[in-house]
């Protein structure tokens, strides 16, 4: 078999007496992700697929063992008898994951997992399909294949029918077919067998696989590797920390739903923000803000197609002429209502419920969304590399965001932290509405629309003055989180990034210092500390730590920023991924996973801190 280059060879040498299902505390989110823009799956260190929603990111979780189904199952296991230790890594610059399992007797197998994504017949081939290849490496390994998808979020076992070389699974929203060169009774009954040659598994749409399954897997793997390596090749990566940035960029790409351009905040639901809390939310939807952060990060790397697809998604949302206000979060196929409910058939991550499906944030007003869409779209009008640049028609569509921003800028909202029990005129929301007006003025100037440029410039200047007057607290000596307020939150670190103030402005420097003193815990930063609807936060918020790192660098404290950044790189799991939150005392990962916010923060901090290629070579 080909000796593909690997990205990491970090090893988990488990004590022999430890049960394979027991996971050390720090390693609880040691999960890899594979995907292709249609489907994504999370895979643990023993190559168990523990989370996958079919036929799309926000559908029923057919593989849901990550959230402890009450009836058991909900996974796809390739089990090696007498397992002793494992190794896991990505093939360099790809979304192809390799797991090696070693037994006590010198036997070993290698499992290669991927979701096909490549160009075929002039279009992108990215079906709702997971592909697995299991190959013997040494000795006489014996394996067992356990295929146990569930339906209705763990409520019932999937019905099956089988043929000579396939098994059909009747799932909640789709029928999937497993095609393999392993005899179907061995899979259906979970029987152990000796692995003396590679075995192949294709779990995809209920269609006959016309090719020999081994040939299909081999060709699909080669083409998928080629796709990802070509995609990475055109990224404008920084000189330093290239592998970390590339892994973050690939992960962000896996969180975009190709059919509509929507970008989910994370691939999971209900991984709590800290242990024993009810801060369990469903992140499998498209927050316009989170998606805009993702777009801006990938734009900085030159991956502009994500921006074009996201803008297509956003413009579809505002197509109605009657629209006067935009919600903060949508389903990945434009659903505007996402009713939240609890699922009793899943006990939760490590038994920590409740498990929620849907997210009532759709009912909230979060006024920063208008600026988020405009800022994510602005490069469309200035980047000469784009085949379809923004024009006057596109600008007129975007102006609707500005009109709504002006109307909503100084109205109360839930803010970007989505408070469920209080509202205020949040400084960040108002500043993002200003940013919408400011960028529209620049875009209009670029298009030669002088009257519109003057209009948006004047509106931006006036709004800016009003925000400054109400968001600066002279007595405290720093900006505050809301009009006439007294508190701090980490979003104030972005005021320089969006151009509301200069990084050299003494008011911004004072605000950065105040945030570090109030919200910092060692090398971590909390988003806020004031108790909210569910009490005081217990974990740091990864993107806030990265925002603080960027703010330190922007205000001339690069050595401290670099030290904090290097520390955050060490907090990633063995595969280079991050969840939403970290417990400062233990370094344990919490929150939904993989978190786009966190990977965005890593990319942007690396881009700011890295030495320039010109200076390094």
Coordinates of C-alpha atoms in Angstrom, one line a residue:
X1 CA 0.0 0.0 0.0
X2 CA 1.2 3.6 -0.5
X3 CA 3.3 5.1 2.3
X4 CA 1.5 8.4 2.6
X5 CA 3.2 11.2 4.6
X6 CA 1.6 11.7 8.0
X7 CA 1.0 14.9 9.8
X8 CA 1.4 13.7 13.4
X9 CA 2.4 10.5 15.1
X10 CA 1.4 11.3 18.7
X11 CA 0.7 8.0 20.4
X12 CA -1.7 7.0 23.1
X13 CA 0.0 4.2 25.0
X14 CA -2.9 3.0 27.2
X15 CA -2.1 0.8 30.2
X16 CA -3.1 -2.7 29.5
X17 CA -5.5 -2.8 32.4
X18 CA -7.5 0.2 31.2
X19 CA -10.7 -0.6 29.4
X20 CA -10.6 0.6 25.8
X21 CA -13.8 2.8 26.3
X22 CA -12.3 4.7 29.2
X23 CA -10.9 8.0 28.2
X24 CA -8.5 10.1 30.4
X25 CA -9.9 13.4 31.5
X26 CA -7.6 15.7 29.5
X27 CA -8.1 13.6 26.3
X28 CA -11.9 13.6 26.4
X29 CA -12.2 15.5 23.1
X30 CA -9.5 13.7 21.3
X31 CA -11.5 13.4 18.1
X32 CA -10.7 13.6 14.5
X33 CA -13.1 15.0 11.9
X34 CA -13.6 13.9 8.3
X35 CA -16.0 15.4 5.8
X36 CA -16.6 16.7 2.3
X37 CA -19.1 19.6 2.5
X38 CA -22.1 17.3 2.5
X39 CA -21.5 15.2 5.6
X40 CA -19.0 15.1 8.4
X41 CA -18.1 12.5 11.1
X42 CA -16.1 12.5 14.3
X43 CA -13.8 9.7 15.0
X44 CA -12.1 8.8 18.3
X45 CA -8.6 7.5 18.9
X46 CA -9.7 3.9 18.5
X47 CA -11.2 4.7 15.0
X48 CA -14.8 4.6 16.3
X49 CA -17.2 6.8 14.4
X50 CA -19.0 8.4 17.4
X51 CA -20.8 11.3 15.7
X52 CA -22.3 11.7 12.3
X53 CA -25.6 13.4 11.2
X54 CA -27.2 12.1 8.0
X55 CA -28.0 13.2 5.4
X56 CA -26.6 16.7 6.5
X57 CA -24.9 18.5 9.4
X58 CA -28.1 19.4 11.2
X59 CA -30.1 16.2 10.6
X60 CA -30.7 13.3 12.9
X61 CA -27.5 12.0 14.5
X62 CA -27.3 8.4 13.1
X63 CA -24.0 7.9 14.9
X64 CA -24.5 9.5 18.3
X65 CA -22.5 7.5 20.9
X66 CA -20.7 10.7 21.7
X67 CA -23.8 11.8 23.6
X68 CA -24.4 8.4 25.4
X69 CA -27.6 6.9 23.9
X70 CA -29.7 5.2 26.6
X71 CA -30.0 2.1 24.5
X72 CA -26.3 1.9 23.6
X73 CA -24.8 1.7 20.1
X74 CA -24.9 4.7 17.8
X75 CA -21.4 4.0 16.5
X76 CA -19.3 2.3 13.8
X77 CA -16.5 0.4 15.4
X78 CA -13.6 -1.5 13.8
X79 CA -12.5 -3.4 16.9
X80 CA -9.1 -5.0 17.2
X81 CA -9.0 -7.9 19.6
X82 CA -6.6 -7.4 22.5
X83 CA -6.1 -3.8 21.8
X84 CA -2.9 -2.4 23.4
X85 CA -2.3 1.1 22.0
X86 CA -3.2 3.4 19.1
X87 CA -1.7 6.0 16.8
X88 CA -3.6 8.6 14.9
X89 CA -2.8 11.3 12.3
X90 CA -3.9 13.1 9.3
X91 CA -2.2 12.6 6.0
X92 CA -0.4 15.8 5.3
X93 CA -2.5 18.7 4.1
X94 CA -5.7 16.6 3.7
X95 CA -8.9 15.7 5.6
X96 CA -7.9 12.0 5.4
X97 CA -7.5 10.5 8.8
X98 CA -5.4 7.4 9.6
X99 CA -5.7 5.4 12.8
X100 CA -3.3 2.5 13.7
X101 CA -4.3 -0.1 16.3
X102 CA -1.8 -2.4 17.9
X103 CA -2.6 -5.6 19.9
X104 CA -0.7 -7.4 22.6
X105 CA 0.6 -10.1 20.2
X106 CA 2.5 -8.0 17.6
X107 CA -0.6 -7.6 15.3
X108 CA -1.5 -4.2 13.9
X109 CA -4.0 -2.7 11.5
X110 CA -4.4 0.7 9.8
X111 CA -7.8 2.3 9.3
X112 CA -8.0 5.1 6.7
X113 CA -11.1 7.3 6.9
X114 CA -12.4 9.9 4.5
X115 CA -15.4 11.4 2.8
X116 CA -14.9 11.6 -1.0
X117 CA -14.4 15.1 -2.4
X118 CA -13.0 15.7 -5.8
X119 CA -13.7 17.0 -9.3
X120 CA -15.5 14.5 -11.6
X121 CA -17.2 15.1 -15.0
X122 CA -16.8 18.8 -14.6
X123 CA -18.4 19.1 -11.2
X124 CA -17.6 18.5 -7.6
X125 CA -18.3 15.0 -6.3
X126 CA -19.1 15.1 -2.6
X127 CA -21.8 12.6 -1.7
X128 CA -23.3 11.8 1.7
X129 CA -20.7 9.1 2.0
X130 CA -18.1 7.8 4.5
X131 CA -15.3 5.5 3.2
X132 CA -13.1 3.3 5.3
X133 CA -10.2 1.1 4.4
X134 CA -8.8 -1.4 6.9
X135 CA -5.5 -3.0 6.2
X136 CA -3.2 -5.4 8.1
X137 CA 0.2 -4.0 9.0
X138 CA 1.8 -6.9 11.0
X139 CA 1.1 -10.1 12.8
X140 CA -2.2 -11.9 12.7
X141 CA -4.8 -9.3 13.7
X142 CA -8.4 -10.3 14.4
X143 CA -11.1 -7.6 14.0
X144 CA -14.8 -7.2 14.6
X145 CA -16.9 -4.7 12.7
X146 CA -19.8 -3.3 14.7
X147 CA -22.2 -1.1 12.6
X148 CA -24.8 0.3 14.9
X149 CA -26.6 3.5 13.6
X150 CA -29.6 4.7 15.5
X151 CA -32.7 6.7 14.6
X152 CA -34.5 9.7 16.1
X153 CA -31.5 10.8 18.2
X154 CA -30.9 7.4 19.7
X155 CA -34.6 6.4 20.2
X156 CA -34.5 3.2 18.1
X157 CA -32.3 0.8 16.1
X158 CA -32.3 1.3 12.4
X159 CA -34.1 -1.3 10.3
X160 CA -31.9 -3.2 7.8
X161 CA -32.1 -5.3 4.7
X162 CA -29.2 -7.0 3.1
X163 CA -28.0 -8.4 -0.2
X164 CA -24.9 -10.4 -1.2
X165 CA -22.4 -7.5 -0.7
X166 CA -24.4 -4.8 0.9
X167 CA -26.6 -3.8 3.9
X168 CA -29.3 -1.1 3.7
X169 CA -30.0 1.0 6.8
X170 CA -33.4 2.7 7.0
X171 CA -32.4 5.8 9.0
X172 CA -34.7 8.6 10.1
X173 CA -34.2 10.9 7.1
X174 CA -32.5 8.8 4.5
X175 CA -31.7 5.3 3.5
X176 CA -28.0 4.5 3.4
X177 CA -26.2 1.5 1.9
X178 CA -23.0 -0.1 3.2
X179 CA -21.1 -1.9 0.5
X180 CA -18.1 -4.0 1.4
X181 CA -15.9 -6.8 0.4
X182 CA -16.4 -8.3 3.9
X183 CA -19.1 -10.9 4.0
X184 CA -22.3 -9.3 5.2
X185 CA -23.1 -11.9 8.0
X186 CA -19.8 -10.9 9.7
X187 CA -20.9 -7.3 9.8
X188 CA -24.5 -8.0 10.7
X189 CA -23.6 -10.3 13.6
X190 CA -20.5 -8.5 14.7
X191 CA -18.4 -11.7 14.3
X192 CA -14.6 -11.7 14.8
X193 CA -12.4 -12.7 11.8
X194 CA -8.7 -12.6 10.9
X195 CA -7.7 -9.7 8.7
X196 CA -5.2 -11.1 6.1
X197 CA -5.9 -8.6 3.4
X198 CA -7.3 -5.0 3.1
X199 CA -11.1 -4.6 3.7
X200 CA -13.1 -1.8 2.2
X201 CA -16.3 -0.1 3.3
X202 CA -18.5 2.4 1.5
X203 CA -21.4 3.9 3.5
X204 CA -23.4 6.1 1.2
X205 CA -26.6 6.7 -0.8
X206 CA -28.8 3.7 -1.4
X207 CA -27.4 3.1 -4.9
X208 CA -25.6 0.2 -6.5
X209 CA -21.9 0.6 -6.5
X210 CA -21.0 -0.2 -10.1
X211 CA -17.3 -0.5 -9.4
X212 CA -15.4 -3.2 -7.5
X213 CA -15.5 -1.8 -4.0
X214 CA -11.7 -2.0 -3.5
X215 CA -11.1 -0.2 -6.8
X216 CA -13.7 2.5 -5.9
X217 CA -12.0 3.1 -2.5
X218 CA -8.5 3.2 -4.0
X219 CA -9.5 5.7 -6.7
X220 CA -11.7 7.8 -4.4
X221 CA -8.8 8.1 -1.9
X222 CA -6.3 9.1 -4.5
X223 CA -8.6 11.8 -5.9
X224 CA -9.6 13.1 -2.5
X225 CA -6.0 13.4 -1.5
X226 CA -5.2 15.3 -4.7
X227 CA -8.2 17.6 -4.1
X228 CA -7.1 18.6 -0.6
X229 CA -3.4 19.0 -1.5
X230 CA -4.3 21.2 -4.4
X231 CA -6.7 23.3 -2.2
X232 CA -3.9 23.7 0.4
X233 CA -1.3 24.5 -2.2
X234 CA -3.1 27.8 -3.0
X235 CA -3.4 29.0 0.6
X236 CA -1.3 32.1 1.5
X237 CA 0.0 30.7 4.7
X238 CA 2.2 32.6 7.2
X239 CA 5.9 31.7 7.5
X240 CA 5.5 30.4 11.0
X241 CA 3.1 27.8 12.3
X242 CA 2.1 26.6 8.8
X243 CA 0.9 23.1 9.8
X244 CA -1.4 24.5 12.6
X245 CA -2.9 27.1 10.2
X246 CA -3.4 24.6 7.4
X247 CA -5.2 22.2 9.8
X248 CA -7.4 25.0 11.0
X249 CA -8.2 26.1 7.5
X250 CA -9.2 22.5 6.4
X251 CA -11.4 22.2 9.5
X252 CA -13.2 25.4 8.7
X253 CA -13.7 24.2 5.1
X254 CA -15.3 21.0 6.5
X255 CA -17.9 23.1 8.3
X256 CA -19.3 24.7 5.2
X257 CA -22.4 23.0 3.7
X258 CA -21.7 23.0 0.0
X259 CA -25.3 23.0 -1.3
X260 CA -26.1 26.4 0.1
X261 CA -22.9 28.0 1.3
X262 CA -24.0 28.0 5.0
X263 CA -21.2 27.6 7.6
X264 CA -22.1 25.8 10.9
X265 CA -20.7 27.1 14.2
X266 CA -19.6 23.5 15.1
X267 CA -20.5 20.0 14.0
X268 CA -22.0 18.9 17.4
X269 CA -24.8 19.7 19.8
X270 CA -24.8 19.7 23.6
X271 CA -21.2 19.3 24.6
X272 CA -21.4 21.5 27.7
X273 CA -19.3 24.6 28.2
X274 CA -18.1 23.2 31.5
X275 CA -18.6 20.0 33.5
X276 CA -22.0 19.6 35.2
X277 CA -23.6 22.7 33.7
X278 CA -26.8 23.0 31.7
X279 CA -24.9 25.3 29.2
X280 CA -25.6 22.7 26.5
X281 CA -26.5 24.1 23.1
X282 CA -26.9 23.0 19.5
X283 CA -24.3 24.6 17.2
X284 CA -25.1 22.8 14.0
X285 CA -26.6 25.9 12.4
X286 CA -25.3 29.0 10.6
X287 CA -24.8 32.0 12.8
X288 CA -24.2 34.9 10.4
X289 CA -21.6 36.3 12.7
X290 CA -19.6 33.1 13.2
X291 CA -19.8 32.4 9.5
X292 CA -18.5 35.9 8.7
X293 CA -15.5 35.3 11.0
X294 CA -14.8 32.1 9.2
X295 CA -15.0 33.9 5.8
X296 CA -12.7 36.7 6.9
X297 CA -10.1 34.2 8.2
X298 CA -10.1 32.1 5.0
X299 CA -10.0 35.3 2.9
X300 CA -6.8 36.2 4.6
X301 CA -5.4 32.8 3.5
X302 CA -6.6 33.4 -0.1
X303 CA -9.5 30.8 0.1
X304 CA -12.0 33.2 -1.3
X305 CA -14.5 30.7 -2.7
X306 CA -15.9 30.2 0.8
X307 CA -16.7 33.9 0.9
X308 CA -18.5 33.7 -2.5
X309 CA -20.6 30.7 -1.3
X310 CA -21.4 32.3 2.0
X311 CA -22.5 35.6 0.3
X312 CA -24.8 33.5 -1.9
X313 CA -26.3 32.0 1.3
X314 CA -26.7 35.5 2.9
X315 CA -28.3 37.1 -0.1
X316 CA -30.8 34.2 -0.3
X317 CA -31.9 35.1 3.2
X318 CA -32.5 38.8 2.4
X319 CA -34.2 38.1 -1.0
X320 CA -37.7 39.1 0.4
X321 CA -38.5 42.7 -0.3
X322 CA -40.6 42.8 2.9
X323 CA -37.7 41.9 5.2
X324 CA -37.0 44.6 7.8
X325 CA -34.9 42.8 10.4
X326 CA -32.5 39.9 10.1
X327 CA -32.2 37.0 12.6
X328 CA -28.8 35.9 13.9
X329 CA -28.9 32.2 13.1
X330 CA -30.5 30.0 10.3
X331 CA -30.7 26.4 9.4
X332 CA -28.2 25.4 6.7
X333 CA -31.0 25.3 4.1
X334 CA -32.3 28.7 5.0
X335 CA -34.7 27.7 7.9
X336 CA -35.5 30.9 9.9
X337 CA -37.1 29.1 12.8
X338 CA -35.1 26.5 14.9
X339 CA -37.4 25.5 17.8
X340 CA -35.3 24.2 20.7
X341 CA -36.3 20.9 22.4
X342 CA -34.6 18.4 24.7
X343 CA -33.9 14.8 23.7
X344 CA -34.4 12.2 26.5
X345 CA -33.0 9.3 24.5
X346 CA -29.5 10.7 24.7
X347 CA -27.9 11.1 28.2
X348 CA -25.4 13.7 27.0
X349 CA -21.7 14.0 26.7
X350 CA -20.2 11.9 29.4
X351 CA -23.7 11.6 30.7
X352 CA -24.0 15.4 31.2
X353 CA -27.4 16.4 29.8
X354 CA -29.6 17.9 28.7
X355 CA -29.2 17.2 25.0
X356 CA -30.8 19.9 22.9
X357 CA -31.9 19.9 19.3
X358 CA -32.6 23.3 17.8
X359 CA -31.5 26.7 19.2
X360 CA -33.8 29.4 20.4
X361 CA -31.2 32.0 19.6
X362 CA -33.2 32.4 16.4
X363 CA -35.8 34.3 18.4
X364 CA -33.3 36.9 19.6
X365 CA -32.2 40.2 18.2
X366 CA -28.4 40.4 17.7
X367 CA -27.7 43.6 15.9
X368 CA -24.1 42.9 15.0
X369 CA -25.3 40.6 12.2
X370 CA -25.7 43.4 9.7
X371 CA -22.1 44.5 10.0
X372 CA -21.0 40.8 10.0
X373 CA -22.5 40.3 6.5
X374 CA -21.2 43.5 5.1
X375 CA -17.6 42.9 6.4
X376 CA -17.6 39.4 5.1
X377 CA -18.8 40.7 1.7
X378 CA -16.5 43.7 1.3
X379 CA -13.5 41.8 -0.3
X380 CA -15.9 40.9 -3.1
X381 CA -15.6 44.4 -4.4
X382 CA -11.8 44.9 -4.1
X383 CA -10.2 41.5 -4.9
X384 CA -9.1 41.5 -8.6
X385 CA -8.5 37.7 -8.5
X386 CA -12.3 37.0 -8.3
X387 CA -14.0 35.9 -11.5
X388 CA -17.3 37.5 -10.4
X389 CA -16.5 40.7 -8.5
X390 CA -19.1 42.7 -6.7
X391 CA -20.9 45.2 -8.9
X392 CA -23.6 47.9 -8.4
X393 CA -26.4 45.3 -8.3
X394 CA -24.5 43.4 -5.5
X395 CA -23.9 46.7 -3.7
X396 CA -27.6 47.6 -3.8
X397 CA -28.4 44.3 -2.2
X398 CA -25.8 44.9 0.5
X399 CA -27.2 48.4 1.1
X400 CA -30.2 46.7 2.7
X401 CA -27.9 45.5 5.4
X402 CA -26.8 49.1 6.0
X403 CA -30.3 50.4 6.1
X404 CA -31.2 47.8 8.7
X405 CA -28.0 48.5 10.6
X406 CA -28.8 52.2 10.9
X407 CA -32.2 51.5 12.2
X408 CA -31.1 48.8 14.7
X409 CA -27.7 50.2 15.8
X410 CA -28.8 51.8 19.0
X411 CA -31.7 49.5 19.9
X412 CA -31.3 46.9 22.6
X413 CA -30.3 43.3 21.8
X414 CA -29.0 40.1 23.3
X415 CA -25.5 40.8 22.1
X416 CA -23.1 38.4 20.5
X417 CA -23.0 36.3 23.7
X418 CA -26.7 35.7 23.3
X419 CA -27.9 36.5 26.8
X420 CA -31.2 34.9 27.4
X421 CA -32.4 37.0 30.3
X422 CA -31.2 40.6 29.7
X423 CA -30.9 43.1 26.9
X424 CA -28.9 46.3 26.4
X425 CA -27.5 48.5 23.7
X426 CA -24.3 46.5 23.4
X427 CA -21.1 48.4 22.3
X428 CA -20.0 45.7 19.9
X429 CA -23.4 45.4 18.2
X430 CA -23.5 49.2 17.7
X431 CA -19.9 49.3 16.5
X432 CA -20.6 46.6 14.0
X433 CA -23.5 48.6 12.6
X434 CA -21.1 51.5 12.3
X435 CA -18.7 49.1 10.4
X436 CA -21.5 48.2 8.0
X437 CA -22.0 51.9 7.1
X438 CA -18.3 52.6 6.9
X439 CA -17.6 49.7 4.5
X440 CA -20.6 50.6 2.3
X441 CA -19.0 54.1 1.9
X442 CA -15.7 52.5 0.8
X443 CA -17.5 50.1 -1.6
X444 CA -19.5 52.9 -3.1
X445 CA -16.3 54.9 -3.6
X446 CA -14.7 51.9 -5.4
X447 CA -17.7 51.6 -7.7
X448 CA -17.8 55.4 -8.4
X449 CA -21.2 55.9 -6.7
X450 CA -20.3 59.2 -5.2
X451 CA -23.7 60.2 -3.9
X452 CA -24.0 56.8 -2.0
X453 CA -20.5 57.1 -0.7
X454 CA -21.2 60.5 0.8
X455 CA -24.5 59.3 2.3
X456 CA -22.9 56.2 4.0
X457 CA -19.8 58.2 5.1
X458 CA -22.0 60.9 6.8
X459 CA -24.1 58.3 8.5
X460 CA -21.0 56.4 9.7
X461 CA -19.5 59.6 11.1
X462 CA -22.6 60.5 13.1
X463 CA -23.1 57.0 14.4
X464 CA -19.5 56.8 15.4
X465 CA -19.8 59.9 17.5
X466 CA -22.9 58.7 19.3
X467 CA -21.3 55.3 20.1
X468 CA -18.2 57.0 21.5
X469 CA -20.2 59.2 23.7
X470 CA -22.1 56.4 25.3
X471 CA -19.6 53.5 25.3
X472 CA -16.6 55.3 26.8
X473 CA -16.7 55.4 30.6
X474 CA -14.6 58.4 31.7
X475 CA -14.6 57.4 35.3
X476 CA -13.4 53.9 34.7
X477 CA -11.1 54.9 32.0
X478 CA -12.0 52.3 29.4
X479 CA -14.7 51.3 26.9
X480 CA -17.6 49.3 28.4
X481 CA -19.7 46.5 27.1
X482 CA -23.0 48.5 26.8
X483 CA -24.2 52.1 26.6
X484 CA -23.7 53.9 29.9
X485 CA -22.5 50.6 31.4
X486 CA -19.8 49.6 33.8
X487 CA -18.8 46.1 32.7
X488 CA -16.2 44.6 30.4
X489 CA -16.5 41.8 27.8
X490 CA -14.0 40.4 25.4
X491 CA -15.8 41.7 22.3
X492 CA -14.3 45.2 23.0
X493 CA -11.0 43.8 21.9
X494 CA -12.3 43.9 18.4
X495 CA -12.9 47.6 18.2
X496 CA -9.4 48.2 16.6
X497 CA -9.8 45.2 14.3
X498 CA -12.9 46.6 12.7
X499 CA -11.4 50.1 12.5
X500 CA -13.6 51.8 15.1
X501 CA -10.5 53.0 16.9
X502 CA -6.8 52.9 16.1
X503 CA -4.8 50.3 18.0
X504 CA -2.5 53.1 19.2
X505 CA -5.4 55.0 20.7
X506 CA -4.8 55.3 24.5
X507 CA -8.4 54.5 25.1
X508 CA -8.1 51.2 23.3
X509 CA -4.8 50.4 25.1
X510 CA -6.5 51.1 28.4
X511 CA -9.4 48.9 27.5
X512 CA -7.1 46.0 26.5
X513 CA -5.3 46.4 29.8
X514 CA -8.5 46.4 31.8
X515 CA -9.8 43.3 30.0
X516 CA -6.6 41.4 30.7
X517 CA -6.7 42.3 34.4
X518 CA -10.4 41.6 34.8
X519 CA -11.0 38.6 32.4
X520 CA -7.6 37.0 32.2
X521 CA -6.7 33.8 34.0
X522 CA -3.1 33.0 33.3
X523 CA -2.8 32.4 29.6
X524 CA -6.6 32.2 29.1
X525 CA -9.3 34.8 28.7
X526 CA -13.0 34.6 29.7
X527 CA -15.5 36.3 27.5
X528 CA -17.1 37.9 30.6
X529 CA -17.3 37.2 34.3
X530 CA -20.5 38.8 35.4
X531 CA -23.1 36.1 36.2
X532 CA -25.6 35.6 33.3
X533 CA -28.8 33.6 33.1
X534 CA -27.0 30.4 34.1
X535 CA -24.6 31.7 36.7
X536 CA -20.9 32.7 36.3
X537 CA -18.9 31.2 33.4
X538 CA -16.4 28.6 34.5
X539 CA -14.3 28.1 31.4
X540 CA -12.3 30.4 29.1
X541 CA -13.5 31.1 25.6
X542 CA -10.9 30.2 23.1
X543 CA -11.5 32.8 20.5
X544 CA -11.4 35.5 23.2
X545 CA -8.0 34.3 24.2
X546 CA -6.9 34.7 20.6
X547 CA -8.5 38.1 20.4
X548 CA -6.5 39.2 23.4
X549 CA -3.3 37.8 21.8
X550 CA -4.0 39.9 18.7
X551 CA -4.8 43.0 20.7
X552 CA -1.5 42.6 22.7
X553 CA 0.4 42.3 19.4
X554 CA -1.5 45.3 17.9
X555 CA -0.6 47.4 20.9
X556 CA 3.1 46.6 20.8
X557 CA 3.4 43.7 23.2
X558 CA 4.4 41.0 20.8
X559 CA 6.6 38.9 23.1
X560 CA 3.7 38.4 25.5
X561 CA 1.4 37.7 22.6
X562 CA 3.7 35.1 21.1
X563 CA 4.1 33.4 24.4
X564 CA 0.4 33.1 24.9
X565 CA -0.1 31.9 21.3
X566 CA 2.5 29.2 21.7
X567 CA 0.7 28.1 24.9
X568 CA -2.6 27.9 23.0
X569 CA -1.1 25.8 20.3
X570 CA -0.1 23.3 23.0
X571 CA -3.7 23.2 24.2
X572 CA -4.9 21.7 20.9
X573 CA -5.7 18.0 20.9
X574 CA -3.3 15.6 19.2
X575 CA -4.8 16.3 15.8
X576 CA -4.5 20.0 16.1
X577 CA -8.1 20.8 16.8
X578 CA -9.9 22.9 19.4
X579 CA -13.4 22.9 21.0
X580 CA -15.1 26.1 22.2
X581 CA -13.8 26.4 25.7
X582 CA -10.9 25.4 28.0
X583 CA -10.9 24.9 31.7
X584 CA -7.9 27.0 32.9
X585 CA -7.1 24.8 35.9
X586 CA -6.9 21.5 33.9
X587 CA -6.6 22.4 30.3
X588 CA -9.6 20.2 29.5
X589 CA -11.6 20.9 26.4
X590 CA -15.3 21.8 26.7
X591 CA -18.0 23.1 24.4
X592 CA -19.1 22.0 20.9
X593 CA -16.5 20.6 18.5
X594 CA -14.7 21.4 16.3
X595 CA -15.4 25.0 17.0
X596 CA -15.1 27.3 14.0
X597 CA -14.6 30.3 16.3
X598 CA -11.5 28.7 17.8
X599 CA -9.9 27.7 14.5
X600 CA -10.6 31.2 13.2
X601 CA -8.8 32.7 16.2
X602 CA -5.8 30.5 15.7
X603 CA -5.5 31.5 12.0
X604 CA -5.9 35.2 12.6
X605 CA -3.4 35.3 15.5
X606 CA -0.9 33.3 13.5
X607 CA -1.2 35.7 10.6
X608 CA -0.6 38.7 12.8
X609 CA 2.3 37.3 14.8
X610 CA 4.3 35.4 12.2
X611 CA 7.5 36.7 10.8
X612 CA 7.2 37.8 7.2
X613 CA 8.5 35.5 4.5
X614 CA 10.6 38.4 3.3
X615 CA 12.3 38.8 6.6
X616 CA 12.7 35.1 7.3
X617 CA 14.3 33.9 4.0

